[in-house]
């Protein structure tokens, strides 16, 4: 039987199994430790036996990497859906295609005029000074659009103001149009396809977790193993139940603010840096209806500040087998953070406010059609790219490099990466742990 050979992986999500995949290919069946009672991490899917299958927030795969496509397809037994992404935006009773900056058609005339006027004025400023995300928004879109749409969404999704955020996370995520595109999108209905996501894949059955469940046998997965201490000198893991395991090489996909305090002898400056790192926490409200949800998008963004959720995803538009026949389901995401907007009340207390807003926006017609309602709390949602992040991450990563812990995943890298990139980051961490040179095709 293949041995673990002292290779230990912390966390059983996309990154953890990305690492396990490389190690397995090199003759090592690593041990994966997770404090939960089952593997999957943030990639987990779940149901309660009523036929509805939910994920921990909206997940799709839109990788263009042929190798990763093949790996995920194999994990599902070649049973997956392929579709084209379409998402939209809700603002004060209006529905417009995403991204809003090139789909102003149908909004109130005064708002459209002011958006275009400010957009033109912003483009007249040469070499604008960009010190934070708010500066970038004003330079890219002009005052009216920036303050009406992305600035509000930033407060809902990132839980802090755009002026408190950096710009090193943007990449292709916010499309920066030219004047012709803005004008065409104001005069015509949905004339452009400029969203950074196009084709997506989603498992036919079992929720998004099916994309990694095929990897579970490539590691010795030890659930209900919560780490209490990491000794990098003695190379030993201590668990909450007092048991210990030795390791030769350690790969961590755990969030940096979680893993750093576990390490024995960690310097104060590193501990303080890890404590500065911020991320969102997400209350995901799951709703099942006794009818299909007839809507085109896979998910929608919400800008009204009196609507608690920032985003809603539609389960049947990802896979019809995620809902019982003749039914529909959705998930609404409400964001909090320990640093900027602590959770008030319990997750279940946000179910009714979410339903109120779903009825207000017309997605749900009445409470009478709801046949499933539940809520889960995700303690780690997305990294907040606030102005403390960059220096803090550099300090923490330098220390982990020094003590020989490889890090990966969204919260190990502390970056804005999707599930596919998280898997690849786990593979890279495993190659580093093995001392392999060169790069694998990505």
XYZ file of C-alpha atoms in Angstrom:
442
model
C 0.000 0.000 0.000
C 1.207 3.519 -0.819
C 2.658 5.292 2.261
C 2.311 8.921 3.336
C 6.115 9.146 3.843
C 5.706 12.002 6.318
C 3.852 14.365 3.985
C 1.031 16.180 5.794
C -1.589 18.522 4.339
C -3.762 20.805 6.453
C -7.226 21.401 5.000
C -9.278 19.216 2.649
C -10.562 21.695 0.083
C -9.510 22.385 -3.505
C -5.951 23.364 -2.594
C -5.451 20.439 -0.232
C -6.471 17.920 -2.861
C -4.471 19.740 -5.506
C -1.446 19.028 -3.324
C -2.582 15.443 -2.736
C -2.937 14.918 -6.477
C 0.726 15.773 -7.161
C 1.992 13.767 -4.220
C -0.059 10.738 -5.272
C 1.399 10.959 -8.779
C 4.819 10.795 -7.136
C 4.070 7.669 -5.119
C 2.945 9.368 -1.900
C -0.503 9.030 -0.354
C -0.300 12.037 1.960
C -2.247 12.511 5.145
C -4.848 15.287 4.976
C -6.113 16.674 8.263
C -9.394 18.545 8.654
C -11.277 19.633 11.747
C -14.612 19.024 10.035
C -16.322 15.646 10.109
C -16.100 15.277 6.304
C -13.737 16.451 3.551
C -14.419 19.198 1.032
C -13.601 22.479 2.744
C -15.249 25.472 1.080
C -15.953 23.198 -1.894
C -18.401 21.126 0.176
C -21.937 20.464 -0.998
C -24.754 19.362 1.256
C -28.423 18.440 1.505
C -30.835 17.291 4.189
C -32.624 14.553 2.285
C -35.390 16.706 0.784
C -33.849 16.641 -2.701
C -32.202 20.081 -2.583
C -28.398 20.129 -2.924
C -26.588 23.320 -1.930
C -22.980 24.537 -2.054
C -21.154 26.791 0.357
C -21.921 29.826 -1.794
C -21.904 30.028 -5.579
C -19.176 27.925 -7.209
C -18.566 27.199 -10.878
C -15.517 26.104 -12.832
C -14.483 28.339 -15.704
C -10.885 27.273 -16.100
C -9.441 27.306 -19.614
C -6.727 24.871 -18.578
C -7.308 21.602 -20.521
C -5.532 19.490 -17.904
C -7.629 20.846 -15.032
C -10.784 20.450 -17.118
C -9.900 16.804 -17.656
C -9.106 16.219 -13.972
C -12.408 17.707 -12.818
C -14.327 15.839 -15.525
C -12.761 12.557 -14.389
C -13.746 13.333 -10.803
C -17.415 13.485 -11.852
C -17.218 10.377 -14.043
C -17.622 12.690 -17.057
C -21.021 13.819 -15.766
C -21.041 17.599 -15.844
C -23.024 20.468 -17.316
C -21.538 23.020 -19.725
C -23.141 26.441 -20.066
C -22.542 30.090 -20.865
C -22.415 32.541 -17.991
C -25.095 35.198 -17.872
C -25.532 37.308 -14.770
C -27.431 40.486 -14.017
C -27.831 43.337 -11.557
C -30.722 44.600 -9.463
C -30.969 48.293 -8.611
C -34.124 49.921 -7.232
C -36.517 47.720 -9.151
C -34.491 47.640 -12.367
C -32.799 44.524 -13.768
C -29.851 45.087 -16.111
C -27.244 42.751 -17.528
C -23.809 42.541 -15.927
C -21.482 44.421 -16.097
C -23.637 47.454 -15.405
C -21.177 49.992 -16.847
C -21.982 48.868 -20.401
C -25.649 48.055 -19.763
C -27.216 51.316 -18.593
C -30.158 50.926 -21.005
C -33.466 50.903 -19.142
C -32.259 52.820 -16.077
C -33.765 56.268 -15.294
C -32.740 58.834 -17.917
C -31.273 61.281 -15.418
C -29.054 58.590 -13.916
C -27.867 57.463 -17.371
C -27.102 61.045 -18.442
C -25.125 61.742 -15.274
C -23.218 58.461 -15.556
C -22.166 59.263 -19.132
C -21.382 62.907 -18.386
C -19.187 61.986 -15.411
C -17.560 59.170 -17.375
C -16.502 61.639 -20.092
C -15.243 64.154 -17.519
C -13.216 61.490 -15.725
C -11.522 60.547 -18.999
C -10.333 64.136 -19.451
C -8.104 63.889 -16.368
C -4.621 62.836 -17.419
C -2.644 60.566 -15.110
C -5.083 60.602 -12.189
C -3.533 59.807 -8.822
C -4.572 56.276 -7.800
C -3.846 55.469 -4.159
C -6.790 53.185 -3.420
C -9.783 51.445 -4.986
C -12.019 54.509 -4.643
C -9.559 56.557 -6.721
C -9.564 53.798 -9.341
C -13.368 53.680 -9.507
C -13.656 57.448 -9.960
C -10.993 57.451 -12.682
C -12.470 54.428 -14.456
C -16.187 55.250 -14.345
C -16.765 58.781 -13.073
C -18.454 59.879 -9.849
C -22.110 59.015 -10.534
C -21.621 55.423 -11.674
C -18.879 54.735 -9.117
C -20.955 55.932 -6.171
C -24.222 54.372 -7.362
C -22.969 50.885 -8.174
C -19.453 49.561 -7.310
C -18.911 51.725 -4.215
C -22.176 50.483 -2.706
C -21.464 46.885 -3.704
C -18.017 47.159 -2.152
C -19.553 48.010 1.222
C -21.989 45.086 0.918
C -19.526 42.488 -0.386
C -16.197 43.554 1.149
C -17.728 45.160 4.289
C -15.494 48.219 4.043
C -15.277 51.354 1.914
C -13.484 51.494 -1.421
C -11.153 54.144 0.019
C -9.846 51.496 2.438
C -9.036 48.999 -0.306
C -6.069 48.524 -2.610
C -6.241 47.822 -6.341
C -3.947 44.786 -6.544
C -6.895 42.367 -6.704
C -8.701 43.780 -9.730
C -7.195 41.961 -12.725
C -10.051 41.357 -15.212
C -12.781 41.503 -12.575
C -13.992 45.018 -13.319
C -14.301 45.773 -17.001
C -13.090 49.241 -17.961
C -15.059 50.307 -21.063
C -14.422 52.967 -23.662
C -16.934 55.712 -24.437
C -18.415 53.905 -27.450
C -19.203 50.849 -25.320
C -20.835 52.968 -22.605
C -22.946 54.828 -25.174
C -23.971 51.674 -27.011
C -24.944 50.005 -23.755
C -27.039 53.030 -22.829
C -28.869 53.160 -26.162
C -29.306 49.450 -26.882
C -30.464 46.435 -24.879
C -27.536 44.156 -23.963
C -25.367 44.802 -27.047
C -22.049 43.570 -25.607
C -20.528 40.458 -24.022
C -17.534 41.705 -22.043
C -17.788 39.729 -18.799
C -14.535 37.976 -17.894
C -16.338 34.645 -17.427
C -17.858 32.893 -20.441
C -18.174 29.099 -20.539
C -18.629 27.365 -17.221
C -18.808 23.788 -16.023
C -20.716 22.371 -13.103
C -21.196 18.756 -11.941
C -24.438 17.129 -13.038
C -24.969 15.530 -9.639
C -23.737 15.967 -6.096
C -23.086 19.723 -6.209
C -19.780 21.424 -6.847
C -18.004 19.055 -4.460
C -18.146 16.374 -7.166
C -15.282 18.165 -8.896
C -12.930 17.074 -6.081
C -14.634 14.056 -4.509
C -12.893 11.868 -7.092
C -9.583 12.824 -5.465
C -10.538 11.729 -1.959
C -8.917 8.307 -2.316
C -5.607 9.888 -3.323
C -4.935 10.809 0.295
C -5.447 9.391 3.756
C -8.125 11.825 4.906
C -8.296 12.247 8.666
C -11.378 14.243 9.606
C -12.272 15.426 13.118
C -8.589 16.300 13.527
C -8.359 19.887 14.715
C -4.811 21.174 15.080
C -3.846 22.555 18.493
C -0.126 23.173 17.858
C 2.522 22.919 15.154
C 6.132 22.350 16.170
C 8.307 23.125 13.152
C 11.548 22.163 14.945
C 10.370 18.762 16.167
C 8.165 18.429 13.067
C 5.142 17.414 15.044
C 1.416 18.178 14.925
C -0.590 18.176 18.153
C -4.367 17.833 17.963
C -7.104 19.106 20.248
C -7.583 15.623 21.685
C -3.937 15.544 22.771
C -2.694 13.055 20.174
C 0.342 13.842 18.042
C 1.552 13.006 14.529
C 5.007 13.554 13.115
C 5.632 15.002 9.679
C 8.533 15.431 7.298
C 6.962 18.038 5.027
C 3.975 20.216 5.856
C 1.598 21.873 3.366
C -1.075 24.195 4.726
C -4.200 25.516 3.062
C -5.501 26.825 6.382
C -6.215 30.559 6.676
C -3.102 32.474 7.693
C -4.702 34.001 10.833
C -5.563 30.439 11.935
C -2.270 28.681 11.206
C 0.151 31.329 12.519
C -0.993 31.237 16.183
C -0.696 27.426 16.100
C 3.051 27.502 15.385
C 5.256 27.230 18.436
C 7.687 30.110 18.891
C 6.157 32.368 16.234
C 7.616 35.897 16.538
C 5.357 38.687 17.797
C 5.630 40.728 14.578
C 4.418 37.743 12.541
C 1.563 37.093 14.942
C 0.567 40.773 14.784
C 0.732 40.773 10.976
C -1.536 37.717 10.749
C -4.030 39.399 13.073
C -4.309 42.354 10.675
C -5.509 40.181 7.807
C -9.209 40.588 7.102
C -11.718 38.398 5.309
C -15.448 38.285 4.925
C -17.738 35.904 6.734
C -20.826 34.826 4.844
C -24.294 33.910 5.988
C -25.696 31.856 3.112
C -29.488 31.644 3.152
C -30.802 28.611 1.248
C -34.313 28.755 -0.148
C -36.248 25.997 -1.927
C -39.491 26.710 -3.799
C -42.339 24.464 -4.891
C -41.946 25.753 -8.464
C -39.080 26.264 -10.902
C -37.371 29.658 -10.894
C -37.752 30.932 -14.435
C -34.768 33.231 -14.832
C -31.828 33.407 -17.230
C -28.838 34.232 -14.983
C -26.802 31.847 -12.899
C -26.432 34.608 -10.316
C -27.452 38.224 -9.690
C -25.817 41.194 -7.925
C -27.796 43.535 -5.657
C -26.869 47.178 -5.051
C -29.688 48.454 -2.842
C -28.397 49.017 0.670
C -31.741 48.052 2.225
C -31.401 44.578 0.690
C -29.157 42.546 3.014
C -27.655 40.173 0.472
C -25.054 41.130 -2.129
C -25.562 38.177 -4.439
C -28.094 35.444 -5.215
C -27.356 32.267 -7.189
C -29.932 30.022 -8.828
C -29.322 26.316 -8.253
C -31.348 24.951 -11.167
C -29.393 27.063 -13.652
C -26.201 25.300 -12.591
C -27.633 21.791 -12.630
C -31.270 20.735 -12.741
C -30.389 17.799 -10.506
C -29.576 20.214 -7.673
C -33.326 20.621 -7.110
C -36.254 18.181 -6.958
C -38.389 17.852 -10.087
C -40.742 20.794 -10.509
C -38.954 22.868 -7.872
C -36.477 25.736 -7.733
C -33.784 26.840 -5.307
C -31.524 29.782 -4.655
C -28.843 30.916 -2.259
C -28.545 34.479 -0.958
C -25.177 35.662 0.401
C -24.987 38.198 3.250
C -21.495 39.414 4.150
C -19.897 40.288 7.471
C -16.349 40.527 8.823
C -14.798 40.503 12.268
C -12.703 43.548 11.388
C -15.313 45.804 9.800
C -18.871 44.456 10.161
C -19.259 41.785 12.833
C -22.165 39.371 12.483
C -25.237 40.422 14.423
C -27.594 37.704 15.586
C -27.423 34.082 14.512
C -27.326 32.913 10.866
C -30.928 31.696 11.176
C -32.039 35.196 12.158
C -31.101 36.388 8.650
C -33.470 33.967 6.892
C -36.605 36.109 7.231
C -34.924 39.421 6.247
C -33.526 37.629 3.194
C -36.976 36.304 2.286
C -38.445 39.810 2.659
C -35.871 41.132 0.172
C -36.408 38.212 -2.221
C -40.112 39.005 -2.263
C -39.411 42.722 -2.710
C -37.212 42.049 -5.727
C -39.773 39.665 -7.235
C -37.651 36.506 -7.116
C -39.970 34.881 -4.562
C -43.683 35.552 -4.936
C -44.822 34.664 -1.420
C -43.789 32.701 1.625
C -46.431 30.106 0.742
C -44.245 28.719 -2.066
C -41.191 28.179 0.167
C -40.667 24.509 1.025
C -37.067 24.723 2.250
C -35.294 27.391 4.231
C -32.003 27.131 6.061
C -28.855 29.115 6.719
C -25.180 28.326 7.115
C -22.302 30.476 8.321
C -18.989 30.468 6.430
C -16.268 31.870 8.706
C -14.046 32.441 5.669
C -15.634 33.882 2.543
C -13.318 36.166 0.578
C -10.079 37.981 1.305
C -10.576 41.694 1.949
C -7.894 43.616 0.088
C -7.693 46.426 2.603
C -4.680 48.686 2.939
C -3.182 46.503 5.700
C -3.111 43.357 3.584
C -0.017 43.577 1.396
C 2.595 44.241 4.084
C 0.989 41.765 6.476
C 0.937 38.964 3.892
C 4.574 39.577 2.983
C 5.581 39.289 6.656
C 3.605 36.100 7.221
C 4.698 34.389 4.011
C 8.354 35.222 4.660
C 8.075 33.528 8.052
C 6.381 30.418 6.641
C 9.113 30.186 4.006
C 11.692 30.423 6.773
C 10.200 27.577 8.839
C 9.543 25.394 5.800
C 5.735 25.345 5.677
C 4.364 25.400 2.135
C 1.124 27.393 1.820
C -1.633 27.285 -0.766
C -5.267 28.045 -1.453
C -7.267 31.241 -1.206
C -6.559 31.723 2.485
C -3.068 30.247 2.507
C -1.985 32.606 -0.233
C -4.426 35.193 1.116
C -5.342 36.193 -2.422
C -8.338 36.596 -4.707
C -8.246 33.183 -6.378
C -11.025 30.940 -7.594
C -11.393 27.211 -7.032
C -9.428 26.186 -10.121
C -6.520 28.423 -9.179
C -6.709 27.089 -5.618
C -6.277 23.544 -6.935
C -3.237 24.609 -8.966
C -1.757 26.426 -5.980
C -1.959 23.159 -4.041
C -0.156 21.389 -6.856
C 2.592 24.022 -6.815
C 2.967 23.707 -3.043
C 3.339 19.931 -3.342
C 5.969 20.276 -6.063
C 7.874 22.678 -3.824
C 7.638 20.224 -0.916
C 9.008 17.481 -3.172
C 11.835 19.734 -4.343
C 10.763 19.407 -7.972
C 12.135 22.009 -10.336
C 10.425 23.475 -13.370
C 6.710 24.143 -13.674
C 3.806 21.893 -14.520
C 1.628 22.930 -17.438
C -1.011 25.337 -16.147
